[in-house]
N, CA and C of each residue as an Amber inpcrd file, in Angstrom:
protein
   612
  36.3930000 -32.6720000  -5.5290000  36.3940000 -31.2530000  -5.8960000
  35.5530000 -31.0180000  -7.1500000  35.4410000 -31.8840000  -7.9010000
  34.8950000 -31.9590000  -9.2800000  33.6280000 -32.0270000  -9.0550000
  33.1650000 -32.9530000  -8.5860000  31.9120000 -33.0850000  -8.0020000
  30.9290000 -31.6560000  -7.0230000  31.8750000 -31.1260000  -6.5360000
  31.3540000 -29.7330000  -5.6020000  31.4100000 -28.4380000  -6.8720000
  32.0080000 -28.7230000  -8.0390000  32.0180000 -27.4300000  -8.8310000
  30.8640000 -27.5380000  -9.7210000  30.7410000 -29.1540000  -9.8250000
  29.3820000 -29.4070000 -10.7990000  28.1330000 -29.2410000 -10.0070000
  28.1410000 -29.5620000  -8.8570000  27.2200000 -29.1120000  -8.0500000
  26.4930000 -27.4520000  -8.1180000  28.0140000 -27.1630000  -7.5960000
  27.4250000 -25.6670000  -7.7350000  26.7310000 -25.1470000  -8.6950000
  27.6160000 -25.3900000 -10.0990000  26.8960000 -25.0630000 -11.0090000
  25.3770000 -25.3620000 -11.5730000  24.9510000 -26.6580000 -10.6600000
  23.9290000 -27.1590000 -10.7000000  22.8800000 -26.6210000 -11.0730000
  23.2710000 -26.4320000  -8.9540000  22.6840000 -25.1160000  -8.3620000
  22.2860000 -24.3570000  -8.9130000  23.3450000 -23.6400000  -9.6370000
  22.9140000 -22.1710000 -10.3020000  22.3590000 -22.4580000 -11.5340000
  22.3010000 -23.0980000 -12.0690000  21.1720000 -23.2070000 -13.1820000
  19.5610000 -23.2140000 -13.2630000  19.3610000 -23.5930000 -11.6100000
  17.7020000 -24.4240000 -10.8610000  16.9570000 -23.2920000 -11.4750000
  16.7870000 -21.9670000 -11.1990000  16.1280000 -21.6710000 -11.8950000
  15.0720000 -21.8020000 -13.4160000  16.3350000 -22.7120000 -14.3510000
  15.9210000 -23.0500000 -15.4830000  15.4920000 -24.2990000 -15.7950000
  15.0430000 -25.1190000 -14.3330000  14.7900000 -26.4200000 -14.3860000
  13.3330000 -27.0230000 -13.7210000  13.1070000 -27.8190000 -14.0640000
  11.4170000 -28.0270000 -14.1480000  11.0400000 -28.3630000 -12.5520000
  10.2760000 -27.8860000 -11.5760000  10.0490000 -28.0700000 -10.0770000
   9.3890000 -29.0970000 -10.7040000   8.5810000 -29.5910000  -9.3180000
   7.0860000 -30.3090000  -8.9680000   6.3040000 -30.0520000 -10.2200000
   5.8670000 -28.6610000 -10.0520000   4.5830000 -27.8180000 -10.5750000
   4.9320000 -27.1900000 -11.4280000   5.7580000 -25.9930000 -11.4650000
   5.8860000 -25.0050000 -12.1150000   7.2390000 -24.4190000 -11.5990000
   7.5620000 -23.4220000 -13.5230000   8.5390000 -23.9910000 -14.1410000
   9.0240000 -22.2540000 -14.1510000   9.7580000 -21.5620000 -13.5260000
   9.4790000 -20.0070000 -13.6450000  10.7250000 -19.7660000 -14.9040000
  10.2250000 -18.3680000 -15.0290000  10.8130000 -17.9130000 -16.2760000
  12.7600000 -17.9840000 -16.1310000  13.6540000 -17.6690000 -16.9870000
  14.4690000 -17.4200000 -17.0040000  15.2570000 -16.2170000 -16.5380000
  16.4440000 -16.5240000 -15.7390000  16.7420000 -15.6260000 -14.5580000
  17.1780000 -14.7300000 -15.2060000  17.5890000 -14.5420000 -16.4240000
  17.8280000 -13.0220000 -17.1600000  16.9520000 -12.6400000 -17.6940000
  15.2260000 -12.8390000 -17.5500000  14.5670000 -11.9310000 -18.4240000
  14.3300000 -11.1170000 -16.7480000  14.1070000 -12.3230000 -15.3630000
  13.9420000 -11.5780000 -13.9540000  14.7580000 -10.2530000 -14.0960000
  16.1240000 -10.1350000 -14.3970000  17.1370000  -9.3830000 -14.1650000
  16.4200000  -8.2380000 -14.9630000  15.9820000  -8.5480000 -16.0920000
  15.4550000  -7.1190000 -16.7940000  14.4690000  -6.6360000 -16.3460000
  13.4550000  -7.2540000 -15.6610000  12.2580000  -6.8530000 -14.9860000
  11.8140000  -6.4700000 -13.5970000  13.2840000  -6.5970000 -12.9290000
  13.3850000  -6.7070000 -11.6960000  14.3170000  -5.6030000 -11.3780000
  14.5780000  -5.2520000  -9.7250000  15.7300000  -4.5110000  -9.9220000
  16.6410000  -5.4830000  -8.8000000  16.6990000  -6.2860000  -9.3320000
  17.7420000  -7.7560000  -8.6430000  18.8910000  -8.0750000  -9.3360000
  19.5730000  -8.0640000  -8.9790000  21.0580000  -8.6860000  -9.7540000
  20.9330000 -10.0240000  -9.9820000  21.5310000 -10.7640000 -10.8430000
  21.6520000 -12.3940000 -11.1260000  21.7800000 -13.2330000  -9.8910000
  22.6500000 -12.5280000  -9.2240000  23.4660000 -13.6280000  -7.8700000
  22.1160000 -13.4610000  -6.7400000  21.0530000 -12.3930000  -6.2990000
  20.5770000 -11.9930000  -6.0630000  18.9220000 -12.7920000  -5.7450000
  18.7390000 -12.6130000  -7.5320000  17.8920000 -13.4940000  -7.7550000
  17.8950000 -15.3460000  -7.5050000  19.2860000 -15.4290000  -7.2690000
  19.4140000 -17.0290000  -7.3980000  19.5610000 -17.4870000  -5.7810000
  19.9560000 -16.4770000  -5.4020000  19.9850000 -17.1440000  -3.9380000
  18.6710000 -16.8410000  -2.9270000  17.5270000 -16.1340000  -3.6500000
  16.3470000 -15.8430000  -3.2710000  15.4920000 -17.0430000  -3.7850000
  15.9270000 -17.7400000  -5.0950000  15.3880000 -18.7640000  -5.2030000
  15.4270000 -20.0480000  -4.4440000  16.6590000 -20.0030000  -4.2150000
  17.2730000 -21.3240000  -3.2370000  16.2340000 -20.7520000  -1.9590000
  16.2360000 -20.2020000  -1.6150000  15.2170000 -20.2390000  -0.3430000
  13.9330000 -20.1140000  -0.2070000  13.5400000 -19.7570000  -1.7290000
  11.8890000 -19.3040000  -2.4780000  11.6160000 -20.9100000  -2.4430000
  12.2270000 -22.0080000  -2.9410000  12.1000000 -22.9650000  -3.2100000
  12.3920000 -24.3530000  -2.1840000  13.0230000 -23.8740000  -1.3750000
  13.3610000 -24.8330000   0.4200000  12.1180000 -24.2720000   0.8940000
  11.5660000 -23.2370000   1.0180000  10.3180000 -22.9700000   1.5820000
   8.9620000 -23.5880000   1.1270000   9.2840000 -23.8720000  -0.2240000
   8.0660000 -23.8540000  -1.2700000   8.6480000 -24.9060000  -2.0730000
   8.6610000 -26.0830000  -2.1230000   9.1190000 -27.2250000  -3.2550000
   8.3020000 -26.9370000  -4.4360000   6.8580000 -26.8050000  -4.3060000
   6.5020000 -27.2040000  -5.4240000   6.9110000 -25.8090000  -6.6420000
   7.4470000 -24.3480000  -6.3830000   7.3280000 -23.6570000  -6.7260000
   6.3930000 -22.8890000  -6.9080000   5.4120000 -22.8360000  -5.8340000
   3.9270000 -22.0870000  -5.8340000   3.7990000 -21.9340000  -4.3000000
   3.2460000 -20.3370000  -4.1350000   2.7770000 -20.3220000  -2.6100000
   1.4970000 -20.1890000  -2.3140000   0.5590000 -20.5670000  -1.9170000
  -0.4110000 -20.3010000  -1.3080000  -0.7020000 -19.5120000  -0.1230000
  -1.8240000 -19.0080000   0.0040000  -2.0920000 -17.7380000   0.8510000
  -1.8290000 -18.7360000   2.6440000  -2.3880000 -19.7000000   2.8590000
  -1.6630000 -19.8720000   4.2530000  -0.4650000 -20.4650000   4.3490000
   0.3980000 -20.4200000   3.3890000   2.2350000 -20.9070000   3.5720000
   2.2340000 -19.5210000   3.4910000   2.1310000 -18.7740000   2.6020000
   2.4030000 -16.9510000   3.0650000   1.9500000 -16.3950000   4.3630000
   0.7630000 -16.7370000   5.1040000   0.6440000 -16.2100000   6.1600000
   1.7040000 -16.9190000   7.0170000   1.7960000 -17.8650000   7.4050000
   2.4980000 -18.3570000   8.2490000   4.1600000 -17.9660000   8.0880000
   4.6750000 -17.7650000   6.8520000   5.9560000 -17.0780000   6.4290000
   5.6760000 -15.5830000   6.9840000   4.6610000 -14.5950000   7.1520000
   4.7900000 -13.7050000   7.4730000   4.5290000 -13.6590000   9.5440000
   3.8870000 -14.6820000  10.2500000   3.5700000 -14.7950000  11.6680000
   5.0030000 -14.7270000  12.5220000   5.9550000 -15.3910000  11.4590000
   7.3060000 -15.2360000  12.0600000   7.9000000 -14.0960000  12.4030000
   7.6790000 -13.1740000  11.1850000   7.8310000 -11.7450000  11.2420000
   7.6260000 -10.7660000  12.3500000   5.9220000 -11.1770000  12.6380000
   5.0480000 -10.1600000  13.6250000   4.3830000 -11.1590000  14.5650000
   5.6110000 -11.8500000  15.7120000   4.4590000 -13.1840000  16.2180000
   4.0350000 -11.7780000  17.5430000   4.6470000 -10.6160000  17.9080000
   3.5310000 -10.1040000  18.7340000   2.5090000  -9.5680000  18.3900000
   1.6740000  -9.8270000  16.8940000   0.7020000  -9.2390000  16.4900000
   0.1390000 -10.2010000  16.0300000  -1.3780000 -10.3420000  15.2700000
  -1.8160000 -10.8360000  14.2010000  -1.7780000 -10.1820000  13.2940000
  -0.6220000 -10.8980000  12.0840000  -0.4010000 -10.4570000  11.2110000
  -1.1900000 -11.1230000   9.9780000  -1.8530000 -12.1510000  10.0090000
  -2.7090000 -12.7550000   9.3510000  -3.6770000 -12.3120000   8.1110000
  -4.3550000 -11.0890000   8.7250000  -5.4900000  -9.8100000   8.0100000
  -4.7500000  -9.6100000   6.7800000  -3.4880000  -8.4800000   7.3280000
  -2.3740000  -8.0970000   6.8200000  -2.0960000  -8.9270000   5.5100000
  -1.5460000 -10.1190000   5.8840000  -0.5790000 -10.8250000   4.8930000
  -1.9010000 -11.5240000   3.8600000  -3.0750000 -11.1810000   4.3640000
  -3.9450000 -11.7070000   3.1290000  -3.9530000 -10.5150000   1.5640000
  -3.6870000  -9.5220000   2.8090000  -4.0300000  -8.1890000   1.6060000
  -2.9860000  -8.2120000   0.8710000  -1.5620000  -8.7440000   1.1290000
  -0.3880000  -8.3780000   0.8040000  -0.4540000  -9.4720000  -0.2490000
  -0.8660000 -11.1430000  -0.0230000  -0.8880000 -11.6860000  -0.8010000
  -1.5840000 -11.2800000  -2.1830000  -3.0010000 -10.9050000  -2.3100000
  -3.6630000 -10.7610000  -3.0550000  -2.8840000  -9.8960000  -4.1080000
  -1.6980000  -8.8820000  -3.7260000  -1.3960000  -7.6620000  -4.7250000
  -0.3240000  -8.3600000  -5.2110000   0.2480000  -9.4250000  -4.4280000
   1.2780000 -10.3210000  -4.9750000   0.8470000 -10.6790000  -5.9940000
  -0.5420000 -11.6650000  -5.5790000  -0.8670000 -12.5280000  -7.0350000
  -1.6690000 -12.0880000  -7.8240000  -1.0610000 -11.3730000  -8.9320000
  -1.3400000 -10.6930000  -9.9860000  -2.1830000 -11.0430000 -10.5680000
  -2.3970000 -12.4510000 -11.0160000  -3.3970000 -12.9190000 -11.8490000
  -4.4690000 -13.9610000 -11.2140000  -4.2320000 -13.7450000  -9.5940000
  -5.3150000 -14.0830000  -8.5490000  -6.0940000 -15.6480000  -8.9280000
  -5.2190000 -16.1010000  -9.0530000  -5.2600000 -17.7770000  -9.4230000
  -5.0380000 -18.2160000  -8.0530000  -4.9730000 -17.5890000  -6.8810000
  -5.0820000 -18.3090000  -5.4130000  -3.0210000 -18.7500000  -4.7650000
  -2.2660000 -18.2250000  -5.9180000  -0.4210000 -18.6040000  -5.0840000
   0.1140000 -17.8280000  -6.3570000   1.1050000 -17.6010000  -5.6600000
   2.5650000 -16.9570000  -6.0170000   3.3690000 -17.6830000  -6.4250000
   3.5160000 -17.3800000  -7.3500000   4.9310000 -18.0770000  -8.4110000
   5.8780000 -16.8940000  -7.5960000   7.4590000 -17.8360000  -8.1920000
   8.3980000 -16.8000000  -8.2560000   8.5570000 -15.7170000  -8.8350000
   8.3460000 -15.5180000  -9.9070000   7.8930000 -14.0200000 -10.5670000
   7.5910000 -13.1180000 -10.1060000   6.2070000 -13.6930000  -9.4370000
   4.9160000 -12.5710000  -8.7570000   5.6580000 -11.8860000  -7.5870000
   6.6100000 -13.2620000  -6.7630000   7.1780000 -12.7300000  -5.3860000
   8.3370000 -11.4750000  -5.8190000   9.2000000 -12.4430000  -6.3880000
  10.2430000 -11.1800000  -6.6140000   9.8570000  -9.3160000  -7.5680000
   8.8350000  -9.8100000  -8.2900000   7.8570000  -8.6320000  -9.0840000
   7.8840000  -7.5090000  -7.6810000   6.7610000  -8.2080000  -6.7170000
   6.0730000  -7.1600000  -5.8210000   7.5810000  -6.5810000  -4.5770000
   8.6200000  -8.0490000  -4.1730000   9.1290000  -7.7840000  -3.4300000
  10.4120000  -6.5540000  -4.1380000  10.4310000  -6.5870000  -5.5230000
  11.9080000  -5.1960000  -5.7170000  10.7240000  -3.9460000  -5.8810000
   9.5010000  -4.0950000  -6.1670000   8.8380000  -2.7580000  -5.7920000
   8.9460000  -2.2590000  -4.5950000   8.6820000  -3.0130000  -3.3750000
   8.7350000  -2.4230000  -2.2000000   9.8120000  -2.5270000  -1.5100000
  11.0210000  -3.4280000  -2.2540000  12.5040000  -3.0630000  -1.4310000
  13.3380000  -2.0560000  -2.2700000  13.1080000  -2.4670000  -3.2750000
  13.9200000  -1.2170000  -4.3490000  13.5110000  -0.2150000  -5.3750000
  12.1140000   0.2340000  -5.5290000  11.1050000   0.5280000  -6.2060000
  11.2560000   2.1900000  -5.6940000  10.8870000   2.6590000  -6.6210000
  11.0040000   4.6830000  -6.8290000   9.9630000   4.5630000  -5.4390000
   9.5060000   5.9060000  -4.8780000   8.6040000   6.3920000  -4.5430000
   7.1480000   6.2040000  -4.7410000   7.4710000   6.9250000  -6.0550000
   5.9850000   6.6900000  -6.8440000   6.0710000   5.0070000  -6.7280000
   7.0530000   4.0500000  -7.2640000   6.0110000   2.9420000  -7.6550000
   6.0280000   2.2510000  -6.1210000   5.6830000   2.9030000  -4.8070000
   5.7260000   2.4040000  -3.6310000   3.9860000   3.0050000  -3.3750000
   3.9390000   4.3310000  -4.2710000   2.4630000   4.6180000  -4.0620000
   1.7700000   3.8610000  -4.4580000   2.2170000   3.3990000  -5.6350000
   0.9470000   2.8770000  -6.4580000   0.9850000   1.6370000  -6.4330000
   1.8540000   0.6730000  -5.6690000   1.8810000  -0.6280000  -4.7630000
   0.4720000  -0.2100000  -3.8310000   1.0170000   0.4950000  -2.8180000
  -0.1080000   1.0240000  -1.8880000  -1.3030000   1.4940000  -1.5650000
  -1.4730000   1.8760000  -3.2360000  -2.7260000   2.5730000  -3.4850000
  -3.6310000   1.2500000  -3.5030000  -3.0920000   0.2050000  -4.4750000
  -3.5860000  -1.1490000  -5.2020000  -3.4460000  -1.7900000  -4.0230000
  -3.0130000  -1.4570000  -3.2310000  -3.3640000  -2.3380000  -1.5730000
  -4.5770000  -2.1780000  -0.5500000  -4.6710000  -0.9590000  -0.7570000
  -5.9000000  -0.3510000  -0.2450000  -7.3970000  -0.1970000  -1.2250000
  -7.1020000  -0.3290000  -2.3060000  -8.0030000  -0.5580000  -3.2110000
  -8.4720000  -2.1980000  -3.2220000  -8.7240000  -2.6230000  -2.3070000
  -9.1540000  -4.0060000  -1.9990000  -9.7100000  -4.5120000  -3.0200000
 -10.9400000  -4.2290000  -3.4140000 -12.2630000  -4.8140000  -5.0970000
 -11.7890000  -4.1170000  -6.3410000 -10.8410000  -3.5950000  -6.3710000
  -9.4010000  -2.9980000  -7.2940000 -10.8500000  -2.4930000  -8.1610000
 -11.6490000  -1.6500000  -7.7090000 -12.6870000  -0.9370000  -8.8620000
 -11.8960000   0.5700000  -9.2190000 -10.3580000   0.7790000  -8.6860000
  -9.9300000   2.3230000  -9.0010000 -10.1220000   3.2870000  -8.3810000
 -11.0100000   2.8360000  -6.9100000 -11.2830000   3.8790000  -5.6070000
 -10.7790000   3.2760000  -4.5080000 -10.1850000   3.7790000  -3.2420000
 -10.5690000   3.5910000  -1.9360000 -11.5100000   3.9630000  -1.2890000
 -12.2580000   3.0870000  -0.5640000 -13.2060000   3.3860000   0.4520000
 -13.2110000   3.8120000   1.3940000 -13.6530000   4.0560000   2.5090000
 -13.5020000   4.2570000   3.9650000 -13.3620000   3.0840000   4.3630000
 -14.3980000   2.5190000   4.0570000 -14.1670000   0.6300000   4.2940000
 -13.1790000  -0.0430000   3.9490000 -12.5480000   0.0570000   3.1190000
 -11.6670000  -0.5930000   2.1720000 -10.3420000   0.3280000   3.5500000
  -9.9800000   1.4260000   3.3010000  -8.9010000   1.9790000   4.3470000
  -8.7060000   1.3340000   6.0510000  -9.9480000   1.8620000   5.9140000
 -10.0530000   0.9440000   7.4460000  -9.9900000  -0.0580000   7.6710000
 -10.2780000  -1.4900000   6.7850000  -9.6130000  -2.4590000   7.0990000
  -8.7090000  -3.0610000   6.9200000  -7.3950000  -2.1150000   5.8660000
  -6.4130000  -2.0100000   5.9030000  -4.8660000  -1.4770000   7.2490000
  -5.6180000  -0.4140000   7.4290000  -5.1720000   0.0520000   8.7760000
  -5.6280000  -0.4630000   9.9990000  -6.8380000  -1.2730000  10.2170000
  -6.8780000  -2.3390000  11.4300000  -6.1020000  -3.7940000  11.3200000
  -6.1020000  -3.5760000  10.0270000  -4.9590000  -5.3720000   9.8350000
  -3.5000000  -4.9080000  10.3100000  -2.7840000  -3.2090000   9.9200000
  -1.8590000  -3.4580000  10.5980000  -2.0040000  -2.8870000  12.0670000
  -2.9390000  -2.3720000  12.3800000  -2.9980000  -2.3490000  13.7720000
  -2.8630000  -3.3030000  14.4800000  -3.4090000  -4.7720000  13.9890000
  -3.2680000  -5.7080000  14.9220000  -2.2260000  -6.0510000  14.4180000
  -1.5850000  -6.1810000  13.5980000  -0.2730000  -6.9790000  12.9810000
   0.8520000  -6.2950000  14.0610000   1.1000000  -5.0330000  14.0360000
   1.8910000  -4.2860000  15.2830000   1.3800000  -4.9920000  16.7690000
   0.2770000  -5.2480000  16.9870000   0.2780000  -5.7470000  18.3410000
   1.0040000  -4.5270000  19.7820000   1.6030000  -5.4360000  20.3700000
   1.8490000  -4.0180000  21.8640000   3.1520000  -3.9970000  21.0620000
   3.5790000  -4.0320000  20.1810000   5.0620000  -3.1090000  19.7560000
   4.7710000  -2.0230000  18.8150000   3.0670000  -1.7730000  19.0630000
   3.1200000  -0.5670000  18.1350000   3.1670000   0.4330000  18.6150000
   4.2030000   1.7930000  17.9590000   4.5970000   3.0170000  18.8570000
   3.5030000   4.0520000  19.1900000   3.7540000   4.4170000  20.7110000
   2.9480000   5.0460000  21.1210000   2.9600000   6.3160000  20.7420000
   1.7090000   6.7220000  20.3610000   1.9580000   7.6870000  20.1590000
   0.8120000   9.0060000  21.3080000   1.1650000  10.3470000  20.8520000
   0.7020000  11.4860000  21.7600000  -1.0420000  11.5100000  22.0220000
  -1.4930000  10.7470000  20.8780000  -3.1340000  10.3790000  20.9280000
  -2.9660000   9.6270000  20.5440000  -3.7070000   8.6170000  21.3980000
  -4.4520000   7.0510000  21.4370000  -5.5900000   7.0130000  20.1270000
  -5.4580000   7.5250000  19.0050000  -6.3080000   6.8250000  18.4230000
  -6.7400000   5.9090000  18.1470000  -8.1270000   5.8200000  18.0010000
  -8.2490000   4.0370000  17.1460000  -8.1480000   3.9530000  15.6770000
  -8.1530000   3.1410000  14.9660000  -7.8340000   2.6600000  13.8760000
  -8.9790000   3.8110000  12.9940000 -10.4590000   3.8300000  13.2270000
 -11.3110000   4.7060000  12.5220000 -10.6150000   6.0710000  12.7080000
 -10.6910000   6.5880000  13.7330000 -10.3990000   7.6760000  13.9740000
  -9.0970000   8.0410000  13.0380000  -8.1900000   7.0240000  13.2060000
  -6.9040000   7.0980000  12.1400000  -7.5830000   7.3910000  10.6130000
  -8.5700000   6.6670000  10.4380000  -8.6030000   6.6770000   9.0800000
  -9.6280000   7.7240000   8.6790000 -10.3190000   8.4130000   9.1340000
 -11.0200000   9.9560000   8.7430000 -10.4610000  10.7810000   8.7380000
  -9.1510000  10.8560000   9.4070000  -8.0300000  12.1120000   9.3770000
  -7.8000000  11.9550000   7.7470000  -7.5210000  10.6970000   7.7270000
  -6.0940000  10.9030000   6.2260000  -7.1260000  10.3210000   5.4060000
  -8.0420000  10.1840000   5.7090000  -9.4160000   9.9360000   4.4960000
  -9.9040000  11.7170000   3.8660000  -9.6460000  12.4130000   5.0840000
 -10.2270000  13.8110000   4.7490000  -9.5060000  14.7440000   3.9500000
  -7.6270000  14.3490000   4.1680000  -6.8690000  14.9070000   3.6900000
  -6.6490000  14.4170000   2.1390000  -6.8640000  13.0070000   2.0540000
  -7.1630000  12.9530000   0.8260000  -7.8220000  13.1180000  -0.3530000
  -9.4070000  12.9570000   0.4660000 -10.4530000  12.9280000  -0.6680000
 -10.7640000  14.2760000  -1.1180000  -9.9780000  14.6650000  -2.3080000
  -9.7030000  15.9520000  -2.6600000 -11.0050000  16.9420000  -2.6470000
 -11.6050000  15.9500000  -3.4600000 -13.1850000  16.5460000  -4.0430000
 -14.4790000  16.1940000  -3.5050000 -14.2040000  15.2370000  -2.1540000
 -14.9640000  15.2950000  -1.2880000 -16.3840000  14.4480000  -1.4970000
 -15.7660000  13.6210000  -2.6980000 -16.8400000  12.7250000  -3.0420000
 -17.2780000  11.2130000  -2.4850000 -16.3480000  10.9260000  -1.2660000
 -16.4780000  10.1720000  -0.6890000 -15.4070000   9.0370000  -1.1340000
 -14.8500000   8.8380000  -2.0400000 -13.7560000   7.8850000  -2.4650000
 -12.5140000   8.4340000  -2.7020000 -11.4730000   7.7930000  -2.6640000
 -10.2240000   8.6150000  -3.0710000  -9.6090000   7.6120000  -4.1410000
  -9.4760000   8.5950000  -5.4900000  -8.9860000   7.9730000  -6.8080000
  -6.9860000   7.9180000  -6.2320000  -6.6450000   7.0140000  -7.7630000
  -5.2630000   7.3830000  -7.8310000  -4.6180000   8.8150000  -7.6470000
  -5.0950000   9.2990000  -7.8490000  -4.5000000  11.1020000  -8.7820000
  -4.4270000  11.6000000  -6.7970000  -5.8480000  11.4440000  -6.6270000
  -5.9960000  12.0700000  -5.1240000  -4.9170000  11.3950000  -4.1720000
  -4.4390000  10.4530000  -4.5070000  -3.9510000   9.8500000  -3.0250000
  -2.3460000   9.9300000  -3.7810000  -2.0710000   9.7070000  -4.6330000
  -0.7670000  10.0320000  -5.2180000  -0.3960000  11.9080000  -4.8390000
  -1.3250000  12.3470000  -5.5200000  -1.0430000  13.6340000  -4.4710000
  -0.8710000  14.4310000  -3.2370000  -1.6600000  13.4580000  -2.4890000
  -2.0250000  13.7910000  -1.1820000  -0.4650000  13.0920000  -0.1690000
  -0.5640000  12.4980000  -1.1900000   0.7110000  11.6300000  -0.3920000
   2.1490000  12.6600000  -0.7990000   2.4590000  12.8970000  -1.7520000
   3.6120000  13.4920000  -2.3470000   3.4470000  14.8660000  -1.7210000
   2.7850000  15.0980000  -1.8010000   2.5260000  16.9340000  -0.9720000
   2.5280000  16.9330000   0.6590000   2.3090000  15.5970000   1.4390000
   2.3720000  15.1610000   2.7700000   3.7730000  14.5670000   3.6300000
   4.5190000  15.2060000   3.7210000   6.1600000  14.8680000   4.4680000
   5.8700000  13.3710000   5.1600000   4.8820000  13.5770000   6.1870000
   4.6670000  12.6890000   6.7720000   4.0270000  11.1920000   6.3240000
   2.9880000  11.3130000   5.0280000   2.8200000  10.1950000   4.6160000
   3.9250000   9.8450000   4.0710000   4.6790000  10.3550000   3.3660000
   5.9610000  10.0990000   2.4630000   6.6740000   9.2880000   3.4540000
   7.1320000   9.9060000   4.4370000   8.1660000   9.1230000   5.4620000
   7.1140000   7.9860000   5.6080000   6.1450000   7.4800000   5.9560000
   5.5750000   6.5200000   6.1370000   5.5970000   5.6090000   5.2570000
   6.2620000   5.8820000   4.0240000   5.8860000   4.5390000   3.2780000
   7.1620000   3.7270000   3.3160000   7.9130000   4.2590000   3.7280000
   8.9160000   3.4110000   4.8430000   8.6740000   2.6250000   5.8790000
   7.6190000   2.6580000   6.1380000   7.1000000   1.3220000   6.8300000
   6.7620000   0.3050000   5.5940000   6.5890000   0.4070000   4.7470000
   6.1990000  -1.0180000   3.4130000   7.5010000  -1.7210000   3.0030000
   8.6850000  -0.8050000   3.6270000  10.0500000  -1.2650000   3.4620000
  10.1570000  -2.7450000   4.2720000  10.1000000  -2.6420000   5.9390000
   9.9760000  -3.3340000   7.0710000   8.7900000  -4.1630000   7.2240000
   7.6740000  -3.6950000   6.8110000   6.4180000  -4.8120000   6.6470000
   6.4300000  -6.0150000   5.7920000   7.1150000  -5.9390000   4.6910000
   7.6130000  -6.9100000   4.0110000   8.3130000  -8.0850000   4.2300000
């Protein structure tokens, strides 16, 4: 019995103990920076870390963590873009930090900070604009990531066609790019994009 309580407690300390590689911060500064509870954070580690020994992910252990998700799609495109906004300081993997950082934005994160996840998702060369280019190959990664479970809808659009609608509605001033300000607005004034970013809930 003694042995299973020291255990546990072990356990719950791992956070503060040295992996392979790398060594993540302390689970109460997570708690302040996060919107994760203690118990929360620790049992996300236990499985951050059975997945990932060394405490670092790389972009194809993330894709393949996400194929499980969407095996009737290629979700591949997708989970590159997703990685990149993960890794903050684009050193090529995800610490624990970075994961739990991006993952309480898009599971427990306001509105706004779901836009501006999204915006910085679609802003691919992060120069502070979206492109047409940059949109569109955002919205063809999850086009294919949905695969045939994506809902049908009343017009068959294709992915371009998708993206000149809500390229037009956005680009306020018609200059061909859409800033923060434009797409934060366009979105908040739009019922329907709004309900949509409820899909970044489930894509995750």
């Amino acid at each position: 019995m003694g042995s299973l309580i020291s255990k546990k407690y072990n356990d719950l300390e791992d956070l503060e103990m040295q992996t392979v590689r790398y060594k993540p911060e302390g689970i109460d500064k997570l708690c302040r920076t996060t919107k994760f509870t203690k118990k929360e954070l620790q049992l996300m580690y236990r499985g951050f870390k059975q997945e990932c020994p060394s405490g670092l992910v790389n972009e194809e252990t993330f894709k393949e963590i996400y194929s499980q998700f969407f095996p009737q799609g290629d979700s591949s495109h997708y989970a590159h873009f997703v990685f990149n906004s993960f890794d903050t300081d684009h050193n090529g993997s995800i610490t624990f930090e970075e994961f739990v950082m991006g993952l309480s934005v898009l599971s427990r994160g306001t509105l706004n900070d779901k836009l501006n996840w999204a915006f910085n998702l679609y802003d691919i060369n992060g120069d502070g604009y979206i492109t047409r280019e940059e949109m569109l190959s955002i919205i063809q990664s999850i086009y294919d990531m949905m695969g045939k479970y994506s809902e049908p809808t009343s017009e068959d659009i294709t992915p371009g066609e998708h993206v000149e609608r809500v390229f037009q509605k956005m680009d306020l001033n018609k200059d061909g790019v859409v800033t923060i300000d434009e797409f934060l607005d366009s979105c908040r004034s739009d019922e329907t994009i709004t309900k949509s970013m409820h899909v970044f809930d489930t894509i995750l």
